[in-house]
PDB file of C-alpha atoms in Angstrom:
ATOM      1  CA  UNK A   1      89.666 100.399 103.700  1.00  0.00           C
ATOM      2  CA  UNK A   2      91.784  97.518 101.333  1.00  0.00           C
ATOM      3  CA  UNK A   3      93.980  95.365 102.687  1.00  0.00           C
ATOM      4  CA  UNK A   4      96.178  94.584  99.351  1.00  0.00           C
ATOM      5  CA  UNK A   5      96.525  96.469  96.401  1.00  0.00           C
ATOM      6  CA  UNK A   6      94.002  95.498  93.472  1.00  0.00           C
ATOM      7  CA  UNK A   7      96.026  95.110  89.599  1.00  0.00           C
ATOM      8  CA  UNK A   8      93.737  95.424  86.787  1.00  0.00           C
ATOM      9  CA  UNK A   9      94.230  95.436  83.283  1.00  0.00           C
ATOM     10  CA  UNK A  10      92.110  96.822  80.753  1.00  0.00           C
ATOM     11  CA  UNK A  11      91.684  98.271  77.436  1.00  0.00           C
ATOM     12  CA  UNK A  12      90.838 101.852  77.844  1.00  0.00           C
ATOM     13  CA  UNK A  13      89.539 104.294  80.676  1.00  0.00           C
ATOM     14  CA  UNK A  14      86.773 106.425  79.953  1.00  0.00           C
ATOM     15  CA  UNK A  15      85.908 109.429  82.294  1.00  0.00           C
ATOM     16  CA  UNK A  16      83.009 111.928  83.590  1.00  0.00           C
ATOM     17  CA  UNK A  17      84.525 115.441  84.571  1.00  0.00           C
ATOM     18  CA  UNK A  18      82.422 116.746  86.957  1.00  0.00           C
ATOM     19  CA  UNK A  19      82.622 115.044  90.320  1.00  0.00           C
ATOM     20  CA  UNK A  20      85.374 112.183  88.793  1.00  0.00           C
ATOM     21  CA  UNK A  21      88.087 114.900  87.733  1.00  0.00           C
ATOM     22  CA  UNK A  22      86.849 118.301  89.101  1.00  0.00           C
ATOM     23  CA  UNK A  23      85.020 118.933  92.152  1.00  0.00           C
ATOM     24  CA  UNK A  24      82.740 121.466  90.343  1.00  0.00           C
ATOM     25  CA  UNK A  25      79.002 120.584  92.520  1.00  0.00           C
ATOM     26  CA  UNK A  26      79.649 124.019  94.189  1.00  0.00           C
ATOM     27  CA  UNK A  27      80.183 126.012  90.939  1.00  0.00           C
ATOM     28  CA  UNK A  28      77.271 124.365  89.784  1.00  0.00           C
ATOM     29  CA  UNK A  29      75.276 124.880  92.921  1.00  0.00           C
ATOM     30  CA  UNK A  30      76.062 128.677  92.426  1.00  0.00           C
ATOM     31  CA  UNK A  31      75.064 128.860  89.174  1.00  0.00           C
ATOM     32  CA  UNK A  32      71.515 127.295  89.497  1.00  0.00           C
ATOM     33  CA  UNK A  33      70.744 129.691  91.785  1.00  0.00           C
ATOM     34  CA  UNK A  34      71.485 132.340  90.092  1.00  0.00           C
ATOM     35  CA  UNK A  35      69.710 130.679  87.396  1.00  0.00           C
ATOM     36  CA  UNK A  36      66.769 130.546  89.780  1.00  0.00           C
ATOM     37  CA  UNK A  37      66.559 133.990  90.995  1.00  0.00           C
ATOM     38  CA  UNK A  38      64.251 135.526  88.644  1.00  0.00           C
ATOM     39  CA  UNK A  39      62.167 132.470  88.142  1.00  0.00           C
ATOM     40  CA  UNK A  40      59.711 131.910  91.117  1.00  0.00           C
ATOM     41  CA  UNK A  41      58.623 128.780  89.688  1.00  0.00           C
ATOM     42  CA  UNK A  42      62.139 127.222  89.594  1.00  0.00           C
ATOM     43  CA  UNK A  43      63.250 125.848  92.728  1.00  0.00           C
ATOM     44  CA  UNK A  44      67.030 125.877  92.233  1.00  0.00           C
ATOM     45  CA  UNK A  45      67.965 123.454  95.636  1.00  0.00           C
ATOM     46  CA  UNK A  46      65.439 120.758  94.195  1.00  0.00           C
ATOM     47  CA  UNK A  47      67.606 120.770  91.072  1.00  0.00           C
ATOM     48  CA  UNK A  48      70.803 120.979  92.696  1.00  0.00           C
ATOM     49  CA  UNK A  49      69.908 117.599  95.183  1.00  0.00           C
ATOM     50  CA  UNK A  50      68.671 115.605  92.112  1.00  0.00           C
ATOM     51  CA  UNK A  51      70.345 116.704  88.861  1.00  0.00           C
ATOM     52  CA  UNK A  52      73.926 115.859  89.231  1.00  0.00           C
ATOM     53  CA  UNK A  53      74.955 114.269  86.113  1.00  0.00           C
ATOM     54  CA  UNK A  54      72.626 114.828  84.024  1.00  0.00           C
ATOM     55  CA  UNK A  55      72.993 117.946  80.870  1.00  0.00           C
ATOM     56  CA  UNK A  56      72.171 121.051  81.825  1.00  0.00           C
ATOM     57  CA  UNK A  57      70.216 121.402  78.970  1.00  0.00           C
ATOM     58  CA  UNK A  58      67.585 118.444  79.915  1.00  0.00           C
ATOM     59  CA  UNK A  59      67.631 120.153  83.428  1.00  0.00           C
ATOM     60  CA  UNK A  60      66.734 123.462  81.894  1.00  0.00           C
ATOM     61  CA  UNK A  61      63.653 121.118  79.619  1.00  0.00           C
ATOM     62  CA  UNK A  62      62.789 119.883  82.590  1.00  0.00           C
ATOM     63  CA  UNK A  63      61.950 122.696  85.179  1.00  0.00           C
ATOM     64  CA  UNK A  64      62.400 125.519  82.722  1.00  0.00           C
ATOM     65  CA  UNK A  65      60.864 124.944  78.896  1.00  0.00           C
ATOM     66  CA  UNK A  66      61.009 128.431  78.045  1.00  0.00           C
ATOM     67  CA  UNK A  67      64.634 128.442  78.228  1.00  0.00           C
ATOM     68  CA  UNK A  68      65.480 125.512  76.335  1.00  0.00           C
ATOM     69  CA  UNK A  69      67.472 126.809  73.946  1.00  0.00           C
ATOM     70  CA  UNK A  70      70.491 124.638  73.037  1.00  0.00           C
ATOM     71  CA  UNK A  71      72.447 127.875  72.023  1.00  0.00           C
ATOM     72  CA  UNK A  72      71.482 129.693  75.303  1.00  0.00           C
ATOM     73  CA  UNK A  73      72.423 127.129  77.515  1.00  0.00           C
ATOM     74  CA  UNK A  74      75.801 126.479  76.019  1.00  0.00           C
ATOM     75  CA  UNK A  75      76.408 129.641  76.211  1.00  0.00           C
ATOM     76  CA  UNK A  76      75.453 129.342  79.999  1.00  0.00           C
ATOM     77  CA  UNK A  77      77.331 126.613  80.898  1.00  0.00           C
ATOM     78  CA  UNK A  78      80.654 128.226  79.020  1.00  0.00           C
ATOM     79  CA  UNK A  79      80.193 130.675  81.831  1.00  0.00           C
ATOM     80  CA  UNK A  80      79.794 128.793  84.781  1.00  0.00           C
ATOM     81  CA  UNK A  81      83.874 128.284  85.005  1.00  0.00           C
ATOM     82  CA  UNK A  82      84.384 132.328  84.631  1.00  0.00           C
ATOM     83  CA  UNK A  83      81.689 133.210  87.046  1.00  0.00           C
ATOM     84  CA  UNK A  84      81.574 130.747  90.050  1.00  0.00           C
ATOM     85  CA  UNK A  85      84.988 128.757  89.026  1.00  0.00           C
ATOM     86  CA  UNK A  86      86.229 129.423  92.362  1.00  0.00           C
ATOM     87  CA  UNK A  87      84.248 127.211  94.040  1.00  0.00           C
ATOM     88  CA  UNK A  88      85.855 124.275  91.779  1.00  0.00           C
ATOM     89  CA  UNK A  89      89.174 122.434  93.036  1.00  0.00           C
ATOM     90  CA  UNK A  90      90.313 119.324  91.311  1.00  0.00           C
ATOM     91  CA  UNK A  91      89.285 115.558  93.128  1.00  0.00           C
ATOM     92  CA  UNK A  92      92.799 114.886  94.823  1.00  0.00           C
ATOM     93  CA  UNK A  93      95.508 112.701  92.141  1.00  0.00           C
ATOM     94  CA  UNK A  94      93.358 113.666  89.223  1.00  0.00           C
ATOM     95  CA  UNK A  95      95.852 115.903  87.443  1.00  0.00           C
ATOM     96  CA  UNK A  96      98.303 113.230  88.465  1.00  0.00           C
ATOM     97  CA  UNK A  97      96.578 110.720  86.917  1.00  0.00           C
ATOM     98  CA  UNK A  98      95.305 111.895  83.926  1.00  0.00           C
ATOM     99  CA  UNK A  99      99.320 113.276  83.212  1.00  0.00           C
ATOM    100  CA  UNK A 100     100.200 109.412  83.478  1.00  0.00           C
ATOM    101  CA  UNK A 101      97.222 108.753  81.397  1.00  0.00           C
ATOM    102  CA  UNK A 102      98.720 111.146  78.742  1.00  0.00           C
ATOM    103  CA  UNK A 103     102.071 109.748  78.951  1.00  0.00           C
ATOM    104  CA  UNK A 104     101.196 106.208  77.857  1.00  0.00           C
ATOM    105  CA  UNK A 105     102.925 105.345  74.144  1.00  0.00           C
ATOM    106  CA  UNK A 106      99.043 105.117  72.964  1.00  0.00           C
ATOM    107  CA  UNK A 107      96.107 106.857  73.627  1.00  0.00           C
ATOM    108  CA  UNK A 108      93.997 104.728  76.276  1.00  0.00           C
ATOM    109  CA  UNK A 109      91.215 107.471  78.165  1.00  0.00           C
ATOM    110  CA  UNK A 110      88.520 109.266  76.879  1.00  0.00           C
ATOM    111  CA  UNK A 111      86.368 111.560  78.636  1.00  0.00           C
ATOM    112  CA  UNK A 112      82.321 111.579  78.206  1.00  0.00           C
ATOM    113  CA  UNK A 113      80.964 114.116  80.375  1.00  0.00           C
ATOM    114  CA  UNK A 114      77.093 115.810  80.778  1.00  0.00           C
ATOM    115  CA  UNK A 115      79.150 119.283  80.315  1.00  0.00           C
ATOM    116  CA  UNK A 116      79.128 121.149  77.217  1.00  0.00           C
ATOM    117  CA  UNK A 117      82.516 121.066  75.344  1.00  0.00           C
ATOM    118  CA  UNK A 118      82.563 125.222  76.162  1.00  0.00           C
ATOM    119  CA  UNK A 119      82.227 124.183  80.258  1.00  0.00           C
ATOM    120  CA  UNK A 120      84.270 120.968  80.098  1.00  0.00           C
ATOM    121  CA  UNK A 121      87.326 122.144  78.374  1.00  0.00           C
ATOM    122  CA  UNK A 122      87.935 125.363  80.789  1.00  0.00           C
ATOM    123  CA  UNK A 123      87.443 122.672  83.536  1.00  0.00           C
ATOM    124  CA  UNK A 124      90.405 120.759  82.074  1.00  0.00           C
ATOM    125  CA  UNK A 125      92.000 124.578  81.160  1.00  0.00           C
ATOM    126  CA  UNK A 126      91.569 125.614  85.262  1.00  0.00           C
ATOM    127  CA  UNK A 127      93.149 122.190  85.852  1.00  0.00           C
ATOM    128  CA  UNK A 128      96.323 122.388  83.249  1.00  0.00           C
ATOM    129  CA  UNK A 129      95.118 118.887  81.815  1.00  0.00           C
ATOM    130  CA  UNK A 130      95.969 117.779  78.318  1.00  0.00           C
ATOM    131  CA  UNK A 131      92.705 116.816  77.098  1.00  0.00           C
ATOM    132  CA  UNK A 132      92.637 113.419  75.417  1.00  0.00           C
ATOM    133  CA  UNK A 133      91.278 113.260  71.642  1.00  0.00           C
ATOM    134  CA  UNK A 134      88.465 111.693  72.267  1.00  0.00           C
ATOM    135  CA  UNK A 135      86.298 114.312  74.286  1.00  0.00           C
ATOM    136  CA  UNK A 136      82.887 113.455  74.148  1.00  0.00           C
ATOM    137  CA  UNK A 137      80.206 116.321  75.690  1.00  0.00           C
ATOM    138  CA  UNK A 138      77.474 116.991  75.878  1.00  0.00           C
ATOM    139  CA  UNK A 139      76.911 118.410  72.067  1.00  0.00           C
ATOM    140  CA  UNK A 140      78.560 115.470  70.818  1.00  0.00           C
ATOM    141  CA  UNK A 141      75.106 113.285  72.009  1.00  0.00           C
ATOM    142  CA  UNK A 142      71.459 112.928  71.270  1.00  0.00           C
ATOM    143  CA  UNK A 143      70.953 111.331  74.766  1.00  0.00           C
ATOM    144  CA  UNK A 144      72.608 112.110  77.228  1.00  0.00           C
ATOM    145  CA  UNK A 145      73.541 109.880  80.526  1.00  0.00           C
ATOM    146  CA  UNK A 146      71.892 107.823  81.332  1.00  0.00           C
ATOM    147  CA  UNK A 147      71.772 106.839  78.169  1.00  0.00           C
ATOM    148  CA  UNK A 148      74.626 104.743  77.369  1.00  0.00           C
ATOM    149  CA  UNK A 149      75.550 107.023  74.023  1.00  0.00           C
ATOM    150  CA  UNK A 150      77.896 109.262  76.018  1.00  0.00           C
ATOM    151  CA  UNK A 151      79.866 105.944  76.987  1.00  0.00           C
ATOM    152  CA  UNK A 152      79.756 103.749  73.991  1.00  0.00           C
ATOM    153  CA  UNK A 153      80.929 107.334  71.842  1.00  0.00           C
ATOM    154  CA  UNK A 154      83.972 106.700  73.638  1.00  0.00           C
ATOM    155  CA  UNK A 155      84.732 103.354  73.825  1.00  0.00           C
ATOM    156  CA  UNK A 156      83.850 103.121  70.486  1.00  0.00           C
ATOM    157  CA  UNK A 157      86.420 106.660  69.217  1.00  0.00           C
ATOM    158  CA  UNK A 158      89.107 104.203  71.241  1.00  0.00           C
ATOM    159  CA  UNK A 159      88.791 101.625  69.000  1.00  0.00           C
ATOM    160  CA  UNK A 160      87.111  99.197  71.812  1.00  0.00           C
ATOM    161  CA  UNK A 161      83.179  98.931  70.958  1.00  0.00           C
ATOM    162  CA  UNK A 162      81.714  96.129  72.897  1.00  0.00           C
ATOM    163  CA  UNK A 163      82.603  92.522  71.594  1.00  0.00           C
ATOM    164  CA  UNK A 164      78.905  90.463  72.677  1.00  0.00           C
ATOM    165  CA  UNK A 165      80.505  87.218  71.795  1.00  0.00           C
ATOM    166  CA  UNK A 166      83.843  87.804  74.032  1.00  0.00           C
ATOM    167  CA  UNK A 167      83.479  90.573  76.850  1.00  0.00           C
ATOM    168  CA  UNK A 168      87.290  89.997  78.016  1.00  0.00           C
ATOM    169  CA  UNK A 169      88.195  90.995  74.063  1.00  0.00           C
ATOM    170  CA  UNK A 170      87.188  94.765  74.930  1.00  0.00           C
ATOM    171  CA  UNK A 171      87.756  95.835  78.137  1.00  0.00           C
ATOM    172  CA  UNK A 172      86.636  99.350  78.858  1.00  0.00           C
ATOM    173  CA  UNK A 173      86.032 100.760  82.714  1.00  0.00           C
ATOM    174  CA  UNK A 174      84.237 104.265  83.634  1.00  0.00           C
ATOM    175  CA  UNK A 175      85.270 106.227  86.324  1.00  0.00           C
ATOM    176  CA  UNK A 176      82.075 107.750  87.570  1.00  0.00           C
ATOM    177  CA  UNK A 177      80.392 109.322  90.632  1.00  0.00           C
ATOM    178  CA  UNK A 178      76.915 109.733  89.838  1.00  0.00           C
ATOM    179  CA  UNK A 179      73.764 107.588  89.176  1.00  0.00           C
ATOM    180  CA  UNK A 180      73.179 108.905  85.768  1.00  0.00           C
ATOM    181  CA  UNK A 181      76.291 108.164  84.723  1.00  0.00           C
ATOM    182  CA  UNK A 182      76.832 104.513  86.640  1.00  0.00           C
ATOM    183  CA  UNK A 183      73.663 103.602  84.729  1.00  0.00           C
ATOM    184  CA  UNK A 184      75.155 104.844  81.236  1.00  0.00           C
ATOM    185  CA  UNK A 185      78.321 103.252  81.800  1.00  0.00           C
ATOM    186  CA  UNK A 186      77.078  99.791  82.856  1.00  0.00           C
ATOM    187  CA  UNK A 187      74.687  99.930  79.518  1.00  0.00           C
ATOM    188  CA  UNK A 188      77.675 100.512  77.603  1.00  0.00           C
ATOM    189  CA  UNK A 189      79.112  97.017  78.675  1.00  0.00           C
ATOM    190  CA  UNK A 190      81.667  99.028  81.292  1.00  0.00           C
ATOM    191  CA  UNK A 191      82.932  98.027  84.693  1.00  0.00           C
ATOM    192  CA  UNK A 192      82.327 100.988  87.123  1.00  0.00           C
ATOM    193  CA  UNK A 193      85.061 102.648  89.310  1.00  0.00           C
ATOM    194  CA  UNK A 194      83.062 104.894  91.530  1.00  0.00           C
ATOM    195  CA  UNK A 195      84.883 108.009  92.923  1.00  0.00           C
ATOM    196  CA  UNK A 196      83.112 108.961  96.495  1.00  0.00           C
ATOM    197  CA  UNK A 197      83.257 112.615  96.090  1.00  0.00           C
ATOM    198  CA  UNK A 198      79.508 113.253  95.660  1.00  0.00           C
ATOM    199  CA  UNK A 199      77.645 110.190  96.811  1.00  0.00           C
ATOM    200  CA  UNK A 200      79.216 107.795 100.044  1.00  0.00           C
ATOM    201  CA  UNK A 201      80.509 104.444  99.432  1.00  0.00           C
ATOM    202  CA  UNK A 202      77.424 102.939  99.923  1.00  0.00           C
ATOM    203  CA  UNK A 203      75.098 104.541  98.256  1.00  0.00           C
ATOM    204  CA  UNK A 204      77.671 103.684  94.844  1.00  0.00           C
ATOM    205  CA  UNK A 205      77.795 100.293  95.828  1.00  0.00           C
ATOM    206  CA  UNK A 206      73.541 100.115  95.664  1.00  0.00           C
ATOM    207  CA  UNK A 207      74.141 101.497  92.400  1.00  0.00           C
ATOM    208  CA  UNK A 208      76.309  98.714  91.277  1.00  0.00           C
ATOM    209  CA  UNK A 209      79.483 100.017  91.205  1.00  0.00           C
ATOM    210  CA  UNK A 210      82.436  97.495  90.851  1.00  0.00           C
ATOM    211  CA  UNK A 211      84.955  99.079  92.731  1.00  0.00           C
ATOM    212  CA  UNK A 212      85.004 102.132  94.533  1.00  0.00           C
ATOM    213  CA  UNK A 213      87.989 104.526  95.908  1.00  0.00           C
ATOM    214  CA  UNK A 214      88.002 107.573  97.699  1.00  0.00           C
ATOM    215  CA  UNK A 215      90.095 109.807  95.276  1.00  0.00           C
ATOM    216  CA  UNK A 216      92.535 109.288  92.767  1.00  0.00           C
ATOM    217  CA  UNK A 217      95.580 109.423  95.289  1.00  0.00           C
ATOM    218  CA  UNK A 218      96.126 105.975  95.947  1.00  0.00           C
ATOM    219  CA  UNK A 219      95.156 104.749  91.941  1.00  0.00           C
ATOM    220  CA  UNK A 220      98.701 104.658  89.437  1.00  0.00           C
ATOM    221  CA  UNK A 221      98.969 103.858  85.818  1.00  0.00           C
ATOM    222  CA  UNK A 222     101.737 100.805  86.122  1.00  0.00           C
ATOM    223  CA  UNK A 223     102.219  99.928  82.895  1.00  0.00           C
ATOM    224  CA  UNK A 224     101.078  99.598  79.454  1.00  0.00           C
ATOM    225  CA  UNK A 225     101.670  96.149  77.876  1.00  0.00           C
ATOM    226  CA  UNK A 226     101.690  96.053  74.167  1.00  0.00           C
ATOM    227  CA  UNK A 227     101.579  92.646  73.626  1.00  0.00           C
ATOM    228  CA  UNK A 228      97.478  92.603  75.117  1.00  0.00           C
ATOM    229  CA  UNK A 229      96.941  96.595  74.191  1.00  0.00           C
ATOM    230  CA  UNK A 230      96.021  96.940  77.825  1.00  0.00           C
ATOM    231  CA  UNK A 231      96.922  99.652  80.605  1.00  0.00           C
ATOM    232  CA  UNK A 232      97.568  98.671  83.780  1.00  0.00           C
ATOM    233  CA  UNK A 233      95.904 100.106  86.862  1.00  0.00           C
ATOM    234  CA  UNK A 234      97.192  99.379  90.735  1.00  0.00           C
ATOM    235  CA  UNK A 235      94.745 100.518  93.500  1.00  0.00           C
ATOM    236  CA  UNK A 236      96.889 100.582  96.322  1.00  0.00           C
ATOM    237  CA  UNK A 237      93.794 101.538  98.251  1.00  0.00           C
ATOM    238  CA  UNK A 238      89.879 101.358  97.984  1.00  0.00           C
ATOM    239  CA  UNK A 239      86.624 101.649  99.796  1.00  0.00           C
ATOM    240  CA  UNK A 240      85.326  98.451  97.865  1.00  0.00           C
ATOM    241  CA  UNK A 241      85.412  95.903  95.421  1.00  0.00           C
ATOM    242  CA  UNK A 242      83.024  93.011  94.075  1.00  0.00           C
ATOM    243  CA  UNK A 243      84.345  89.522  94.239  1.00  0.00           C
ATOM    244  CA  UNK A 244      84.225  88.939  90.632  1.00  0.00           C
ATOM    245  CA  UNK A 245      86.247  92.628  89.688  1.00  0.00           C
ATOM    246  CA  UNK A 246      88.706  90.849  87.775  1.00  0.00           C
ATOM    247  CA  UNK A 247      86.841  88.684  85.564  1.00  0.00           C
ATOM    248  CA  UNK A 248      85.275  89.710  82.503  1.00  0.00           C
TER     249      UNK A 248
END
């Protein structure tokens, strides 16, 4: 665990939902295998152990071509909350944070998740969080993570695409617990906070991850300074952090 609290200051936050905000692997565990059960040649735990992250819909292409339907499986997924919702509870200081988020005199988060908009906004409905303006899904993308589309959709709808010739003039971080997405995120010229709800601390930091925390309950929004555009983030506590976290 940290020894001093970590300050960072950055442009805009961008966000996955499922593992970063909600804790939704056992909703979605439910629902492959009821998926599964009238498909012998779909093996529903293989998906569950390596698909995290990825659209349901290139799952479905994947190990099921017959049902790749983009209709039929956001019309799936917009179930999955209704049916096995119970096994979803929120990844501790998320509401908290993303209220502070909300708060802020400008809008500084977006969210780019692997969800369909009809999953990912009941997630944020079961939660009672605002959802920002910028609420990228997985309709919203030709590729999804991890691809960095998802990611640059957002930094880009903020107003903070990334600047080549000066890195520290755009300043975007994801907040991420899943390969597919650390990938995406790092394409799209973002620092990675890894959340260690899915995968342990180590495994994120193989996967390059610049910092990662346990929850959100030890992460506040401090400030927002006008003067740089930039919100403020204190970690009071994390699992890790690279040596270089604060330069850009």
């Amino acid at each position: 665990m940290s020894a001093a609290p970590i300050s960072l200051r950055v442009n805009a936050a961008l966000f996955d939902v499922d593992g970063t905000l909600i804790i939704s692997q056992g909703a979605i565990a439910e629902f492959w295998r009821d998926f599964g059960k009238d498909k012998p040649y779909f093996d529903s735990q293989h998906v569950i152990d390596i698909s995290h992250g990825w659209r349901t819909y290139d799952v479905i292409k994947k190990f099921a071509p017959d049902y790749a339907n983009e209709e039929y499986v956001t019309k799936l997924e917009g179930e999955i909350p209704d049916k096995f919702g119970k096994h979803a509870i929120e990844v501790p200081g998320a509401i908290k944070l993303c209220a502070a988020l909300n708060a802020l005199p400008k809008e500084k988060w977006a969210v780019a998740t692997s969800g369909t908009f009809e999953m990912a906004h009941k997630w944020f409905d079961i939660l009672g969080i605002k959802r920002p303006s910028n609420f990228i899904t997985a309709n919203d993308v030709k590729n999804g993570k991890p691809h960095p589309e998802p990611y640059l959709k957002g930094r880009n709808g903020l107003g903070y695409p990334i600047n080549e010739a000066n890195p520290a003039a755009s300043k975007v971080i994801v907040f991420e617990d899943a390969p597919a997405g650390i990938l995406a995120g790092k394409a799209a010229g973002c620092k990675i906070v890894g959340i260690a709800t899915t995968f342990d601390k180590e495994f994120l930091i193989e996967k390059g991850c610049d910092i990662v925390i346990k929850d959100h309950t030890k992460l506040r929004v401090a400030a927002y300074h006008p003067e740089t555009d930039e919100v403020e983030f204190v970690f009071d506590e994390y699992l890790y952090a690279k040596d270089d976290l604060l330069e850009w």
